[in-house]
Amino acid sequence: MKAGSAAKLIVDALLQRFLPLARRRIETAQAQDGQYLRPSDPAYEQVLDSLAMVARHTPVPLLEALLRWRESESPKGANDASTFQRKLAVECIFCSACIRFVECCPQEGLTEKLWSGLENFVFDWLINADRVVSQVEYPSLVDLRGLLLDLVAQLLGALSRIRFSSVTERFFMELNTRRIDTSAARSETLSIINGMRYLKLGVKTEGGLNASASFVAKANPLNRAPHKRKSELHHALCNMLSNILAPLADGGKSQWPPSGVEPALTLWYEAVGRIRIQLMHWMDKQSKHIAVGYPLVTLFLCLGDPQIFHNNLSPHMEQLYKLLRDEHNSNEKRKNGGRGSAREDLEGEKEERNN
């Protein structure tokens, strides 16, 4: 039997198991108002595991089959809540299948056209979600739409493992095209930034760590200064970087710092150290930045130069305890029915200006 015929038989057999389970999930979505995809479905999970195995060996016919399924199941015509609910359900199932597919597919397994198609799918949803399914017009679909956008972000993260440069270049290109500050552009920008939160940084090779350091430096939240509502954009970028960096810090000594990449590690230390200092000054100016800035500054300290970490850990922790005490005192004051004495308020304002 020829290899092409064998691949087709394998994909066809997998689809025979996938199609009825996918259809059942779509119908359940319509019956249960979008809550269907959260509970675990062992049979469906087993099919996704099989799909991941097939992706290692016959990725092209499998992805083409999934694309055909998506096209055939996506509703056409009427624009009502039921139609959009089905569309979102189909996209959730397609996206969850693609996540498993991409996690196991070798980089050389697909043509550039197919890889680009998956990237376009991700960015199209991040940019156009509100145009396709408006949160205002269809409030009942907000949860389902949110679930899809989370799956889309996970797919982007999976793609970044093998297409880091392509994904990050597209990210910065999309941000740069939205520098003119309008309400629509701002909304799209925030959605794109939020969609990058599962990005996977490569740190095990010199090339990967250099690319990661370059990305972090370009994504410095303070590099971008829109004319209006600057804090909104800065806070979104802080949250994005915190989500991206946290897995590195959580990995322990076995994961960080990586070995055998010393020249790239030096560049990394310089980049994160520079941004950390900038963010510290930024938080000192206005306390409203602390909630999003401090987690990121802490991650930069943990992932930065070991000597700087040892020198700065104690004062960093002291400042953290002070911030937690201040927050606790503020919460207690609110619980007790309002403001403290005029003297306490004036002293608090003076302390905030001095820090």
Coordinates of C-alpha atoms in Angstrom, one line a residue:
M1 CA 0.0 0.0 0.0
K2 CA 1.3 3.4 -0.9
A3 CA 2.1 5.9 1.9
G4 CA -0.5 8.4 0.7
S5 CA -3.3 5.7 0.7
A6 CA -2.3 4.5 4.2
A7 CA -2.3 8.1 5.5
K8 CA -5.8 8.6 4.1
L9 CA -7.1 5.5 5.7
I10 CA -5.7 6.5 9.1
V11 CA -7.2 10.0 8.9
D12 CA -10.6 8.6 7.7
A13 CA -10.7 6.2 10.6
L14 CA -9.9 9.0 13.1
L15 CA -12.6 11.2 11.5
Q16 CA -15.2 8.5 11.9
R17 CA -14.6 8.7 15.7
F18 CA -14.2 12.5 15.7
L19 CA -17.3 13.6 13.7
P20 CA -20.1 12.2 15.9
L21 CA -18.4 13.3 19.1
A22 CA -17.9 16.8 17.7
R23 CA -21.5 17.0 16.5
R24 CA -22.8 15.9 19.9
R25 CA -20.8 18.7 21.5
I26 CA -22.2 21.3 19.1
E27 CA -25.7 20.1 19.8
T28 CA -25.1 20.1 23.5
A29 CA -23.8 23.7 23.2
Q30 CA -27.1 24.8 21.7
A31 CA -29.1 23.0 24.3
Q32 CA -27.1 24.2 27.3
D33 CA -26.4 27.8 26.3
G34 CA -22.6 27.5 25.8
Q35 CA -21.7 25.7 29.0
Y36 CA -21.0 22.4 27.3
L37 CA -17.3 22.6 26.6
R38 CA -16.1 23.0 30.2
P39 CA -17.0 19.6 31.5
S40 CA -14.5 16.8 30.6
D41 CA -15.6 14.3 28.0
P42 CA -13.4 11.2 28.2
A43 CA -14.3 9.9 24.8
Y44 CA -13.6 13.3 23.1
E45 CA -10.3 13.6 25.0
Q46 CA -9.3 10.1 23.8
V47 CA -10.0 11.2 20.2
L48 CA -7.9 14.3 20.7
D49 CA -5.0 12.1 22.0
S50 CA -5.3 10.0 18.9
L51 CA -5.4 13.1 16.7
A52 CA -2.1 14.2 18.4
M53 CA -0.4 10.9 17.5
V54 CA -1.6 11.1 13.9
A55 CA -0.3 14.6 13.6
R56 CA 3.3 13.4 14.2
H57 CA 3.2 11.2 11.1
T58 CA 0.5 12.4 8.7
P59 CA -0.1 16.0 9.5
V60 CA -1.1 17.4 6.1
P61 CA -4.1 15.2 5.3
L62 CA -5.3 15.5 8.9
L63 CA -5.2 19.3 9.0
E64 CA -6.8 19.5 5.6
A65 CA -9.6 17.2 6.9
L66 CA -10.1 19.4 10.0
L67 CA -10.3 22.5 7.8
R68 CA -12.9 20.8 5.6
W69 CA -14.9 19.8 8.7
R70 CA -14.8 23.4 10.0
E71 CA -16.0 24.7 6.6
S72 CA -18.9 22.2 6.4
E73 CA -20.1 22.7 9.9
S74 CA -19.9 26.5 10.1
P75 CA -23.5 27.9 9.8
K76 CA -24.2 30.2 6.8
G77 CA -27.0 32.7 6.4
A78 CA -29.0 33.9 9.3
N79 CA -27.5 36.3 11.8
D80 CA -29.2 35.4 15.1
A81 CA -28.1 34.2 18.5
S82 CA -28.6 30.5 17.7
T83 CA -26.5 30.8 14.5
F84 CA -23.6 32.6 16.3
Q85 CA -23.8 30.1 19.1
R86 CA -23.3 27.2 16.7
K87 CA -20.5 29.1 14.9
L88 CA -18.6 29.7 18.2
A89 CA -19.1 26.0 19.2
V90 CA -17.6 24.8 15.9
E91 CA -14.7 27.2 16.3
C92 CA -14.0 26.0 19.8
I93 CA -13.9 22.4 18.7
F94 CA -11.7 23.2 15.7
C95 CA -9.4 25.2 17.9
S96 CA -9.1 22.6 20.6
A97 CA -8.2 20.0 17.9
C98 CA -5.6 22.4 16.4
I99 CA -3.9 22.9 19.8
R100 CA -3.3 19.2 20.1
F101 CA -2.3 19.0 16.5
V102 CA 0.3 21.8 16.7
E103 CA 1.7 20.5 19.9
C104 CA 2.7 17.3 18.2
C105 CA 3.3 18.3 14.6
P106 CA 6.9 18.6 13.5
Q107 CA 7.9 22.0 12.0
E108 CA 8.6 20.4 8.7
G109 CA 5.3 18.5 8.7
L110 CA 3.3 21.4 7.1
T111 CA 3.7 23.7 4.2
E112 CA 4.3 27.4 4.9
K113 CA 0.8 28.0 3.5
L114 CA -0.8 25.8 6.1
W115 CA 1.2 27.2 9.0
S116 CA 0.4 30.7 7.9
G117 CA -3.3 29.8 7.6
L118 CA -3.3 28.7 11.3
E119 CA -1.6 32.0 12.3
N120 CA -4.2 34.0 10.3
F121 CA -7.0 32.1 12.0
V122 CA -5.6 33.1 15.4
F123 CA -5.1 36.8 14.6
D124 CA -8.3 37.1 12.7
W125 CA -10.3 36.0 15.8
L126 CA -8.2 38.2 18.2
I127 CA -8.8 41.3 16.0
N128 CA -12.4 40.7 14.8
A129 CA -14.1 38.8 17.6
D130 CA -16.3 41.8 18.5
R131 CA -17.3 42.3 14.8
V132 CA -18.3 38.7 14.4
V133 CA -20.1 38.3 17.7
S134 CA -20.8 41.5 19.5
Q135 CA -20.8 41.3 23.3
V136 CA -23.4 44.1 23.4
E137 CA -25.8 42.5 20.9
Y138 CA -25.4 38.9 22.2
P139 CA -24.7 39.1 25.9
S140 CA -25.8 35.4 26.3
L141 CA -22.8 34.4 24.2
V142 CA -20.1 36.3 26.2
D143 CA -18.9 33.2 28.1
L144 CA -18.7 31.0 25.0
R145 CA -16.9 33.8 23.1
G146 CA -14.5 34.2 26.0
L147 CA -13.8 30.4 26.0
L148 CA -13.1 30.5 22.3
L149 CA -10.7 33.5 22.7
D150 CA -8.9 31.6 25.5
L151 CA -8.5 28.6 23.2
V152 CA -7.3 30.9 20.4
A153 CA -4.6 32.3 22.8
Q154 CA -3.6 28.7 23.7
L155 CA -3.3 27.9 20.0
L156 CA -1.1 31.0 19.5
G157 CA 1.1 29.7 22.4
A158 CA 1.4 26.3 20.8
L159 CA 2.4 27.9 17.5
S160 CA 5.0 30.0 19.1
R161 CA 7.0 26.9 20.1
I162 CA 7.9 26.3 16.5
R163 CA 7.2 29.6 14.9
F164 CA 8.4 32.1 17.5
S165 CA 9.8 34.7 15.1
S166 CA 6.8 34.6 12.8
V167 CA 4.2 34.9 15.6
T168 CA 6.1 37.7 17.4
E169 CA 6.8 39.7 14.2
R170 CA 3.1 39.5 13.4
F171 CA 2.3 40.7 17.0
F172 CA 4.4 43.8 16.7
M173 CA 3.2 44.5 13.2
E174 CA -0.4 44.4 14.3
L175 CA 0.3 46.8 17.2
N176 CA 2.2 49.2 15.0
T177 CA -0.7 49.4 12.5
R178 CA -2.9 50.5 15.4
R179 CA -0.9 53.5 16.6
I180 CA -3.6 55.9 15.6
D181 CA -5.6 56.0 18.8
T182 CA -9.3 55.3 18.1
S183 CA -11.8 53.3 20.2
A184 CA -11.8 50.4 17.7
A185 CA -8.0 50.3 17.4
R186 CA -7.6 50.4 21.2
S187 CA -10.0 47.5 21.6
E188 CA -8.3 45.5 19.0
T189 CA -4.8 46.2 20.5
L190 CA -5.9 45.1 23.9
S191 CA -7.4 41.9 22.5
I192 CA -4.2 41.1 20.6
I193 CA -2.0 41.8 23.7
N194 CA -4.3 39.5 25.8
G195 CA -4.0 36.8 23.1
M196 CA -0.3 36.6 23.6
R197 CA -0.4 35.5 27.2
Y198 CA 0.5 31.9 26.5
L199 CA 3.5 32.7 24.3
K200 CA 6.3 30.2 24.9
L201 CA 9.8 31.7 25.2
G202 CA 12.7 29.6 23.9
V203 CA 15.6 29.6 26.4
K204 CA 17.4 26.3 25.9
T205 CA 19.4 27.4 22.9
E206 CA 21.5 30.5 22.3
G207 CA 19.3 31.4 19.3
G208 CA 16.1 30.9 21.2
L209 CA 17.2 32.9 24.2
N210 CA 18.4 35.8 22.0
A211 CA 15.1 35.8 20.3
S212 CA 13.3 35.8 23.6
A213 CA 15.4 38.6 25.0
S214 CA 14.7 40.6 21.9
F215 CA 11.0 40.1 22.2
V216 CA 10.9 41.1 25.9
A217 CA 12.9 44.2 25.1
K218 CA 10.5 45.2 22.3
A219 CA 7.5 44.4 24.4
N220 CA 8.7 46.7 27.2
P221 CA 5.4 48.3 28.4
L222 CA 6.8 51.7 28.6
N223 CA 8.0 51.7 24.9
R224 CA 4.5 52.6 23.8
A225 CA 2.8 55.9 24.7
P226 CA -0.6 56.4 23.2
H227 CA -2.1 59.9 23.4
K228 CA -5.1 58.7 25.5
R229 CA -5.5 56.2 28.3
K230 CA -1.8 55.3 28.4
S231 CA -2.2 53.2 31.6
E232 CA -4.7 50.8 29.9
L233 CA -2.1 49.8 27.3
H234 CA 0.8 49.8 29.8
H235 CA -1.1 47.6 32.2
A236 CA -2.2 45.2 29.5
L237 CA 1.5 44.7 28.4
C238 CA 2.6 44.2 32.0
N239 CA 0.0 41.5 32.5
M240 CA 1.0 39.9 29.2
L241 CA 4.7 39.7 30.1
S242 CA 3.9 38.5 33.6
N243 CA 1.9 35.6 32.2
I244 CA 4.6 34.8 29.7
L245 CA 7.5 34.9 32.2
A246 CA 5.8 33.2 35.1
P247 CA 6.4 29.6 33.8
L248 CA 10.1 30.3 33.6
A249 CA 10.2 31.5 37.2
D250 CA 8.0 28.6 38.4
G251 CA 10.2 26.0 36.8
G252 CA 12.9 26.1 39.6
K253 CA 16.6 25.6 39.3
S254 CA 16.2 22.8 36.8
Q255 CA 14.7 25.2 34.3
W256 CA 16.5 28.5 35.1
P257 CA 19.0 29.8 34.4
P258 CA 19.6 27.6 31.3
S259 CA 23.1 26.2 30.8
G260 CA 25.4 26.5 27.8
V261 CA 24.0 29.8 26.5
E262 CA 26.1 32.3 28.5
P263 CA 26.5 34.9 25.8
A264 CA 22.8 35.1 25.2
L265 CA 22.1 35.0 28.9
T266 CA 24.2 38.2 29.4
L267 CA 22.0 40.0 26.8
W268 CA 18.9 38.6 28.6
Y269 CA 20.1 39.9 32.0
E270 CA 20.8 43.4 30.5
A271 CA 17.4 43.6 28.9
V272 CA 15.3 42.5 31.9
G273 CA 17.5 44.6 34.3
R274 CA 17.0 47.7 32.2
I275 CA 13.2 47.2 32.0
R276 CA 13.0 46.5 35.8
I277 CA 14.6 49.8 36.7
Q278 CA 12.3 51.7 34.3
L279 CA 9.2 50.0 35.8
M280 CA 10.4 50.8 39.4
H281 CA 10.6 54.5 38.5
W282 CA 7.2 54.3 36.8
M283 CA 5.5 52.8 39.9
D284 CA 7.2 55.3 42.1
K285 CA 5.4 58.1 40.2
Q286 CA 1.9 56.7 40.5
S287 CA 0.7 54.0 42.9
K288 CA -2.0 52.9 40.5
H289 CA 0.6 51.0 38.5
I290 CA 1.8 48.9 41.5
A291 CA -0.8 46.1 41.2
V292 CA 0.3 45.2 37.6
G293 CA 3.9 46.5 37.8
Y294 CA 5.1 44.8 41.0
P295 CA 4.4 41.2 39.8
L296 CA 6.4 41.9 36.6
V297 CA 9.3 43.6 38.4
T298 CA 9.4 40.6 40.8
L299 CA 9.7 38.2 37.8
F300 CA 12.4 40.3 36.2
L301 CA 14.3 40.2 39.5
C302 CA 14.0 36.4 39.8
L303 CA 15.0 35.9 36.1
G304 CA 17.8 38.5 36.1
D305 CA 21.4 38.6 37.0
P306 CA 22.0 36.4 40.1
Q307 CA 24.2 39.0 41.8
I308 CA 21.5 41.7 41.4
F309 CA 19.0 39.2 42.7
H310 CA 21.0 38.6 45.9
N311 CA 21.7 42.3 46.4
N312 CA 18.1 43.4 45.9
L313 CA 16.0 40.6 47.3
S314 CA 15.8 41.9 50.9
P315 CA 14.8 45.5 50.0
H316 CA 12.4 44.1 47.4
M317 CA 10.7 41.9 50.0
E318 CA 10.5 44.8 52.5
Q319 CA 8.8 47.0 49.9
L320 CA 6.4 44.2 49.1
Y321 CA 5.5 43.7 52.8
K322 CA 4.9 47.5 53.1
L323 CA 2.6 47.5 50.0
L324 CA 0.7 44.5 51.5
R325 CA 0.3 46.3 54.8
D326 CA -0.9 49.5 53.1
E327 CA -3.4 47.5 51.1
H328 CA -4.6 45.6 54.2
N329 CA -5.0 48.9 56.1
S330 CA -6.9 50.4 53.2
N331 CA -9.3 47.4 53.1
E332 CA -9.8 47.7 56.9
K333 CA -10.6 51.4 56.6
R334 CA -13.2 50.6 53.9
K335 CA -14.7 47.9 56.0
N336 CA -15.0 50.2 58.9
G337 CA -17.3 52.5 57.0
G338 CA -15.1 55.1 55.3
R339 CA -12.2 57.3 55.6
G340 CA -9.9 57.7 58.6
S341 CA -9.1 60.9 60.3
A342 CA -8.0 64.0 58.3
R343 CA -4.5 63.6 59.7
E344 CA -4.3 60.0 58.6
D345 CA -5.5 60.9 55.1
L346 CA -2.9 63.7 54.8
E347 CA -0.1 61.5 56.1
G348 CA -1.1 58.8 53.6
E349 CA -1.1 61.2 50.7
K350 CA 2.3 62.6 51.8
E351 CA 3.7 59.0 52.0
E352 CA 2.4 58.1 48.6
R353 CA 4.0 61.2 47.0
N354 CA 7.3 60.4 48.7
N355 CA 7.5 56.8 47.6

